[in-house]
Amino acid sequence: PKFAKSALSFSADGEHMALAHRRDGRDYVQVLACDGWSVIKRFDVSTKDLADLRYAPRGHTICVMDSILEPQVLLYRDDGQLLAIHSMAPTPAVGLGPKGFAWSPAADLLVICGFDECASVLHHGTWSRVGQLQHHETLRAASAPDAVAYIQVARTATGRVVTDTSAQESESDAVDGGEVHLRRGHELIYTAQKLPLSLPSVKPMPENLNPHMGVGIAEWSACGRFLATRNDAMPRAVFIWDGSTLGLHSVMLQANPVRGVAWHPTRQALAVCTGISAVFLWSPHGCQTAPLPQDRAFRVTGVAWNAAGDAMVLLDKEFFCVCFVRLGVEPHAPPPADTQLSAHQEALLRRILAEDKNGDGRASKRAVVIPQADENFNALNNQRGA
């Protein structure tokens, strides 16, 4: 095998395993049958230095990512057939290629993350790009008029809101170690606002081994409705995109750099951790904070849901704990409108048909919209009378 932990993936049905290995200076993918671990296919791939591969959540497609020095991602069937090659435009400043990728749950969309603060979305029909998710430092209302920004602030015991949360949490402590707690009597809350919004950023250092630049996190919700991303150059912000429109839906601006995110296995709920003694939850209806007991020196650097979605595992550098969650009933879509006409609507329909009669006794061909509420009927009646 080429790697000890990465470039290994199982098919959705659990019958096959794909493994990358290198021989004589060339990259190969080896497909094994999990029943007996026999090799059923071995084929070479057109990569210069294969970095990762992953089966699609459905079907037999394998996504193969080249190294960051080669701007390309390749799609293969597990029988060795090459489906497509997606060439990325290298970052002008540093000339780096892909940073990661993420399959949607239905395997119809593939997100390819780059070092250029963009994430390209490919559709499985033709494997062509259908969208590009831009992670800009300044978010303008014109580009996402319906997006909502949730900004994390501190609130004192007297109800006063402290917008400078850096005084409440030490970002250096979140990286270097030590207990990280809010000041006593303070709690982290969210304020909601529309765009525009300027996001704090860090200066990228391309000469470093792992530069803080590009889209480093991309996670789909369980139903594929939303996509959560993080630009490493803006580590305090979580971008949440609408999977149906590929438009920006929400932004979470945290008080500390985001360490990890995890979607609920069945609901549209996202858990976020930032290296402090709290977990933050997002849903399409808003954000909330779930603090840990203040008497424990526990900094949440990783989070994962169980399969049932009623508990989370919270990870610290040296410890872990299990947190039981009660989310309540998730709101459902409103029922379809009642198609039964009211008495007012029936009267309006008869009046329109009577007025539109032709000399031959037949109604003229025109579209008629019947209002659904009585106040609409009255307003329309008044307008027609005027």
Coordinates of C-alpha atoms in Angstrom, one line a residue:
P1 CA 0.0 0.0 0.0
K2 CA 1.1 3.5 -0.7
F3 CA -0.2 5.0 2.6
A4 CA -0.8 3.5 6.0
K5 CA -4.2 5.3 6.7
S6 CA -5.4 7.2 3.6
A7 CA -6.2 6.1 0.0
L8 CA -8.3 3.2 1.2
S9 CA -12.0 3.1 0.8
F10 CA -14.9 0.6 0.9
S11 CA -17.8 0.5 -1.6
A12 CA -21.2 1.5 -0.3
D13 CA -22.4 -2.2 -0.3
G14 CA -19.4 -3.3 1.6
E15 CA -18.4 -5.9 -1.0
H16 CA -15.3 -4.2 -2.4
M17 CA -12.3 -2.3 -1.1
A18 CA -10.1 0.0 -3.2
L19 CA -6.5 0.5 -2.2
A20 CA -3.8 2.7 -3.7
H21 CA -0.3 1.4 -4.1
R22 CA 2.8 2.4 -6.1
R23 CA 5.2 0.2 -8.0
D24 CA 8.0 1.1 -10.4
G25 CA 7.2 4.8 -10.1
R26 CA 3.6 4.4 -11.1
D27 CA 0.3 4.7 -9.1
Y28 CA -2.2 1.8 -9.2
V29 CA -5.6 1.1 -7.7
Q30 CA -6.2 -2.4 -6.4
V31 CA -9.8 -3.6 -5.9
L32 CA -10.3 -6.4 -3.5
A33 CA -13.4 -8.5 -2.7
C34 CA -14.1 -8.3 1.0
D35 CA -15.3 -11.9 1.0
G36 CA -11.9 -13.6 1.1
W37 CA -9.8 -10.5 0.3
S38 CA -8.9 -11.7 -3.1
V39 CA -7.8 -9.2 -5.8
I40 CA -10.4 -8.8 -8.5
K41 CA -9.0 -5.9 -10.4
R42 CA -5.8 -3.9 -10.6
F43 CA -5.4 -0.9 -12.9
D44 CA -3.0 2.0 -13.2
V45 CA -4.2 5.6 -12.9
S46 CA -3.0 8.7 -14.7
T47 CA -1.7 10.5 -11.6
K48 CA 1.8 11.9 -11.0
D49 CA 1.6 11.3 -7.3
L50 CA -1.8 9.9 -6.0
A51 CA -2.8 11.5 -2.7
D52 CA -6.2 10.0 -1.9
L53 CA -9.1 8.0 -3.3
R54 CA -12.7 7.4 -2.1
Y55 CA -15.6 5.3 -3.3
A56 CA -18.9 7.2 -4.1
P57 CA -21.6 6.6 -1.5
R58 CA -23.6 4.9 -4.3
G59 CA -22.5 2.9 -7.3
H60 CA -19.0 1.9 -8.3
T61 CA -17.3 5.2 -9.0
I62 CA -14.0 6.0 -7.4
C63 CA -12.6 9.5 -7.1
V64 CA -8.8 9.7 -7.3
M65 CA -7.1 12.9 -6.2
D66 CA -3.6 13.8 -7.4
S67 CA -1.0 15.6 -5.2
I68 CA -1.3 19.3 -4.5
L69 CA 1.4 19.9 -7.1
E70 CA -0.8 18.4 -9.9
P71 CA -4.1 20.2 -10.4
Q72 CA -6.4 17.3 -11.4
V73 CA -9.0 14.9 -10.0
L74 CA -9.8 11.7 -11.8
L75 CA -13.0 9.6 -11.8
Y76 CA -12.8 5.9 -12.4
R77 CA -15.2 2.9 -12.3
D78 CA -13.8 0.1 -10.1
D79 CA -13.4 -2.0 -13.2
G80 CA -10.7 0.5 -14.4
Q81 CA -12.7 2.5 -16.8
L82 CA -11.7 6.2 -16.8
L83 CA -14.9 8.3 -16.6
A84 CA -13.5 11.9 -16.5
I85 CA -10.5 14.1 -15.6
H86 CA -11.3 17.4 -13.9
S87 CA -8.4 19.8 -14.4
M88 CA -8.2 22.6 -11.9
A89 CA -6.9 26.1 -12.6
P90 CA -3.8 26.3 -10.3
T91 CA -3.7 29.0 -7.7
P92 CA -1.9 31.9 -9.3
A93 CA 0.1 32.8 -6.2
V94 CA 1.3 29.3 -5.2
G95 CA 0.4 27.0 -8.1
L96 CA -1.3 24.3 -5.9
G97 CA -3.9 21.9 -7.0
P98 CA -6.7 20.1 -5.1
K99 CA -6.8 20.1 -1.3
G100 CA -9.7 17.6 -0.8
F101 CA -13.1 16.4 -2.0
A102 CA -16.4 15.4 -0.7
W103 CA -19.2 13.2 -2.2
S104 CA -22.8 14.1 -1.6
P105 CA -24.9 11.4 0.0
A106 CA -26.7 10.6 -3.2
A107 CA -23.4 10.6 -5.1
D108 CA -24.8 13.0 -7.7
L109 CA -22.6 15.9 -6.7
L110 CA -18.8 15.9 -6.0
V111 CA -17.2 18.9 -4.3
I112 CA -13.5 19.5 -5.0
C113 CA -11.8 21.8 -2.6
G114 CA -8.9 24.0 -3.8
F115 CA -6.2 26.3 -2.3
D116 CA -7.7 29.2 -4.2
E117 CA -10.6 29.7 -1.6
C118 CA -13.0 28.0 -4.0
A119 CA -14.8 24.7 -4.1
S120 CA -15.9 23.3 -7.5
V121 CA -19.1 21.3 -7.7
L122 CA -19.3 18.5 -10.4
H123 CA -22.4 16.7 -11.5
H124 CA -22.3 13.0 -12.1
G125 CA -24.2 13.2 -15.4
T126 CA -21.3 14.6 -17.4
W127 CA -18.8 15.2 -14.6
S128 CA -18.8 18.9 -15.6
R129 CA -18.7 21.8 -13.2
V130 CA -22.2 23.1 -12.3
G131 CA -21.1 25.5 -9.6
Q132 CA -18.3 27.2 -7.8
L133 CA -18.5 28.1 -4.2
Q134 CA -16.5 31.3 -3.5
H135 CA -15.2 31.9 0.1
H136 CA -14.5 35.6 0.1
E137 CA -13.4 37.7 3.0
T138 CA -16.1 40.2 2.4
L139 CA -19.6 38.8 1.9
R140 CA -21.9 41.1 -0.1
A141 CA -25.7 41.1 0.0
A142 CA -25.9 41.2 -3.8
S143 CA -24.4 37.7 -4.1
A144 CA -26.5 36.1 -1.3
P145 CA -29.5 38.3 -0.5
D146 CA -31.3 35.7 1.6
A147 CA -28.2 34.5 3.6
V148 CA -28.1 35.0 7.3
A149 CA -25.0 35.6 9.4
Y150 CA -24.9 34.2 12.9
I151 CA -22.2 36.1 14.9
Q152 CA -21.0 34.7 18.2
V153 CA -20.8 37.3 21.0
A154 CA -20.5 37.1 24.8
R155 CA -23.3 38.1 27.2
T156 CA -22.6 39.1 30.8
A157 CA -24.8 38.1 33.7
T158 CA -26.4 41.6 33.6
G159 CA -27.4 41.0 29.9
R160 CA -24.8 43.3 28.4
V161 CA -23.5 42.0 25.1
V162 CA -19.7 42.1 24.6
T163 CA -18.9 42.0 20.9
D164 CA -15.1 41.6 21.4
T165 CA -15.1 37.9 22.2
S166 CA -11.4 37.6 21.9
A167 CA -11.2 39.1 25.4
Q168 CA -13.3 36.1 26.6
E169 CA -11.4 33.3 24.9
S170 CA -7.7 33.0 24.2
E171 CA -7.1 31.6 20.7
S172 CA -3.5 30.9 21.6
D173 CA -4.7 28.7 24.5
A174 CA -6.9 26.8 22.1
V175 CA -3.8 25.9 20.1
D176 CA -1.0 25.7 22.7
G177 CA -2.9 24.2 25.6
G178 CA -4.2 25.1 29.0
E179 CA -7.7 25.4 30.4
V180 CA -10.0 27.4 28.2
H181 CA -13.2 28.7 29.8
L182 CA -15.4 31.7 29.5
R183 CA -15.1 34.3 32.2
R184 CA -17.5 33.6 35.0
G185 CA -20.9 35.1 34.5
H186 CA -20.4 35.2 30.7
E187 CA -22.1 33.0 28.1
L188 CA -21.7 32.8 24.3
I189 CA -24.8 33.6 22.3
Y190 CA -25.5 34.4 18.6
T191 CA -26.8 37.5 17.0
A192 CA -28.4 37.2 13.5
Q193 CA -28.0 39.7 10.8
K194 CA -28.2 40.0 7.0
L195 CA -25.2 40.5 4.8
P196 CA -22.9 42.4 4.1
L197 CA -20.3 41.0 6.5
S198 CA -16.5 41.1 6.7
L199 CA -14.8 38.0 8.0
P200 CA -11.5 38.1 10.0
S201 CA -8.7 36.3 8.2
V202 CA -5.1 35.2 8.7
K203 CA -2.3 35.8 6.3
P204 CA -1.5 32.7 4.3
M205 CA 2.1 31.4 4.4
P206 CA 2.5 29.3 1.2
E207 CA 6.0 28.4 2.1
N208 CA 4.9 26.4 5.2
L209 CA 4.3 22.7 4.9
N210 CA 0.6 22.9 5.6
P211 CA -0.4 26.5 4.8
H212 CA -3.6 27.9 6.3
M213 CA -5.3 28.6 3.0
G214 CA -7.9 27.0 0.8
V215 CA -11.0 25.1 1.7
G216 CA -10.0 22.6 4.4
I217 CA -13.4 21.3 5.5
A218 CA -16.3 20.2 3.3
E219 CA -19.1 18.1 4.9
W220 CA -22.5 17.3 3.4
S221 CA -25.6 16.9 5.6
A222 CA -27.1 13.4 5.8
C223 CA -29.8 14.2 3.3
G224 CA -27.6 16.3 1.0
R225 CA -29.6 19.4 1.6
F226 CA -26.7 21.4 3.0
L227 CA -23.0 21.6 2.7
A228 CA -20.7 23.0 5.4
T229 CA -17.3 24.4 4.5
R230 CA -14.4 26.2 6.1
N231 CA -11.8 28.3 4.4
D232 CA -8.6 27.8 6.4
A233 CA -7.6 31.4 5.8
M234 CA -10.8 32.4 7.7
P235 CA -10.8 29.7 10.4
R236 CA -13.5 31.3 12.5
A237 CA -16.2 31.1 9.9
V238 CA -18.4 28.2 8.8
F239 CA -20.1 28.6 5.4
I240 CA -23.3 26.6 5.0
W241 CA -24.5 26.2 1.4
D242 CA -27.9 25.2 0.0
G243 CA -27.3 22.0 -1.9
S244 CA -30.3 22.5 -4.2
T245 CA -29.3 26.0 -5.4
L246 CA -25.6 26.0 -4.5
G247 CA -26.1 29.4 -3.0
L248 CA -24.9 30.6 0.4
H249 CA -27.5 29.9 3.1
S250 CA -25.8 30.8 6.3
V251 CA -22.5 31.8 7.9
M252 CA -21.5 31.1 11.4
L253 CA -18.8 33.5 12.7
Q254 CA -17.3 31.9 15.9
A255 CA -15.3 33.5 18.6
N256 CA -12.5 31.0 18.1
P257 CA -11.1 29.0 15.2
V258 CA -13.3 26.1 14.1
R259 CA -11.7 22.7 14.9
G260 CA -14.3 20.4 13.5
V261 CA -17.9 20.0 12.3
A262 CA -20.3 17.0 12.2
W263 CA -23.7 16.7 10.8
H264 CA -26.5 14.9 12.6
P265 CA -27.1 11.4 10.9
T266 CA -30.8 12.0 10.2
R267 CA -31.5 15.7 10.8
Q268 CA -30.4 19.0 9.4
A269 CA -28.3 19.9 12.4
L270 CA -24.6 20.7 12.5
A271 CA -22.4 20.4 15.5
V272 CA -19.3 22.7 15.6
C273 CA -16.4 22.7 18.0
T274 CA -13.8 25.4 18.5
G275 CA -11.4 24.1 21.1
I276 CA -13.3 25.5 24.1
S277 CA -15.6 23.9 26.7
A278 CA -18.8 24.1 24.6
V279 CA -20.4 22.7 21.5
F280 CA -22.3 24.9 19.0
L281 CA -25.4 23.7 17.1
W282 CA -26.7 25.1 13.8
S283 CA -30.0 24.3 12.1
P284 CA -32.0 26.1 9.4
H285 CA -33.9 27.8 12.2
G286 CA -30.9 29.3 14.1
C287 CA -27.9 28.6 16.3
Q288 CA -27.4 27.8 20.0
T289 CA -24.6 27.1 22.4
A290 CA -24.3 23.9 24.6
P291 CA -21.7 24.7 27.3
L292 CA -20.0 21.9 29.2
P293 CA -19.7 22.0 33.0
Q294 CA -17.4 24.7 34.1
D295 CA -15.6 22.6 36.7
R296 CA -14.0 20.4 34.0
A297 CA -10.9 21.4 32.0
F298 CA -12.2 19.9 28.8
R299 CA -11.6 21.5 25.4
V300 CA -13.6 20.1 22.5
T301 CA -11.3 19.6 19.5
G302 CA -13.4 17.0 17.8
V303 CA -17.0 15.9 17.6
A304 CA -18.9 12.9 16.2
W305 CA -22.6 11.7 16.4
N306 CA -23.7 8.2 17.1
A307 CA -25.8 6.4 14.5
A308 CA -29.1 7.2 16.3
G309 CA -28.3 10.8 16.6
D310 CA -29.1 11.0 20.3
A311 CA -25.5 11.3 21.6
M312 CA -22.2 12.8 20.6
V313 CA -18.6 11.9 21.4
L314 CA -16.6 14.9 22.3
L315 CA -12.8 14.7 21.9
D316 CA -10.1 16.5 23.9
K317 CA -6.4 16.1 23.4
E318 CA -6.2 13.5 26.1
F319 CA -9.8 12.7 27.0
F320 CA -13.2 12.1 25.5
C321 CA -16.7 12.2 26.9
V322 CA -20.2 11.2 25.7
C323 CA -22.8 13.9 25.5
F324 CA -26.5 12.9 25.3
V325 CA -28.5 15.2 23.2
R326 CA -32.3 16.0 23.2
L327 CA -33.1 17.9 20.1
G328 CA -36.9 17.8 20.3
V329 CA -39.2 17.4 17.3
E330 CA -37.9 18.7 14.1
P331 CA -40.4 21.0 12.2
H332 CA -41.9 19.4 9.1
A333 CA -42.9 21.0 5.9
P334 CA -46.3 22.6 6.0
P335 CA -49.1 20.4 4.6
P336 CA -50.4 21.1 1.1
A337 CA -52.9 23.8 0.7
D338 CA -56.6 22.9 0.9
T339 CA -57.9 22.8 -2.6
Q340 CA -61.6 23.1 -1.5
L341 CA -62.9 26.5 -2.6
S342 CA -64.6 28.7 0.0
A343 CA -68.0 30.3 -0.5
H344 CA -66.3 33.6 -1.4
Q345 CA -64.0 31.9 -3.9
E346 CA -66.9 30.1 -5.6
A347 CA -68.8 33.4 -5.8
L348 CA -65.8 35.1 -7.4
L349 CA -65.4 32.3 -9.9
R350 CA -69.0 32.5 -11.0
R351 CA -68.8 36.3 -11.3
I352 CA -65.7 36.1 -13.5
L353 CA -67.2 33.4 -15.7
A354 CA -70.4 35.4 -16.1
E355 CA -68.5 38.5 -17.1
D356 CA -66.4 36.7 -19.6
K357 CA -69.2 35.0 -21.5
N358 CA -69.1 35.6 -25.3
G359 CA -72.1 36.1 -27.5
D360 CA -72.1 32.4 -28.4
G361 CA -72.5 31.4 -24.8
R362 CA -68.9 30.0 -24.4
A363 CA -66.4 31.3 -21.9
S364 CA -63.3 33.1 -23.2
K365 CA -60.0 31.4 -22.8
R366 CA -58.0 33.1 -20.1
A367 CA -56.2 32.1 -16.9
V368 CA -58.1 32.7 -13.7
V369 CA -56.3 32.7 -10.3
I370 CA -58.5 32.1 -7.3
P371 CA -57.2 33.7 -4.1
Q372 CA -56.8 31.4 -1.1
A373 CA -57.9 33.7 1.6
D374 CA -61.0 35.7 2.3
E375 CA -59.1 39.0 2.7
N376 CA -57.6 38.4 -0.8
F377 CA -61.1 37.9 -2.1
N378 CA -62.2 41.2 -0.6
A379 CA -59.1 43.1 -1.9
L380 CA -59.6 41.7 -5.4
N381 CA -63.3 42.5 -5.3
N382 CA -62.6 46.1 -4.3
Q383 CA -60.0 46.4 -7.0
R384 CA -62.4 45.1 -9.7
G385 CA -65.1 47.4 -8.5
A386 CA -62.8 50.4 -8.7

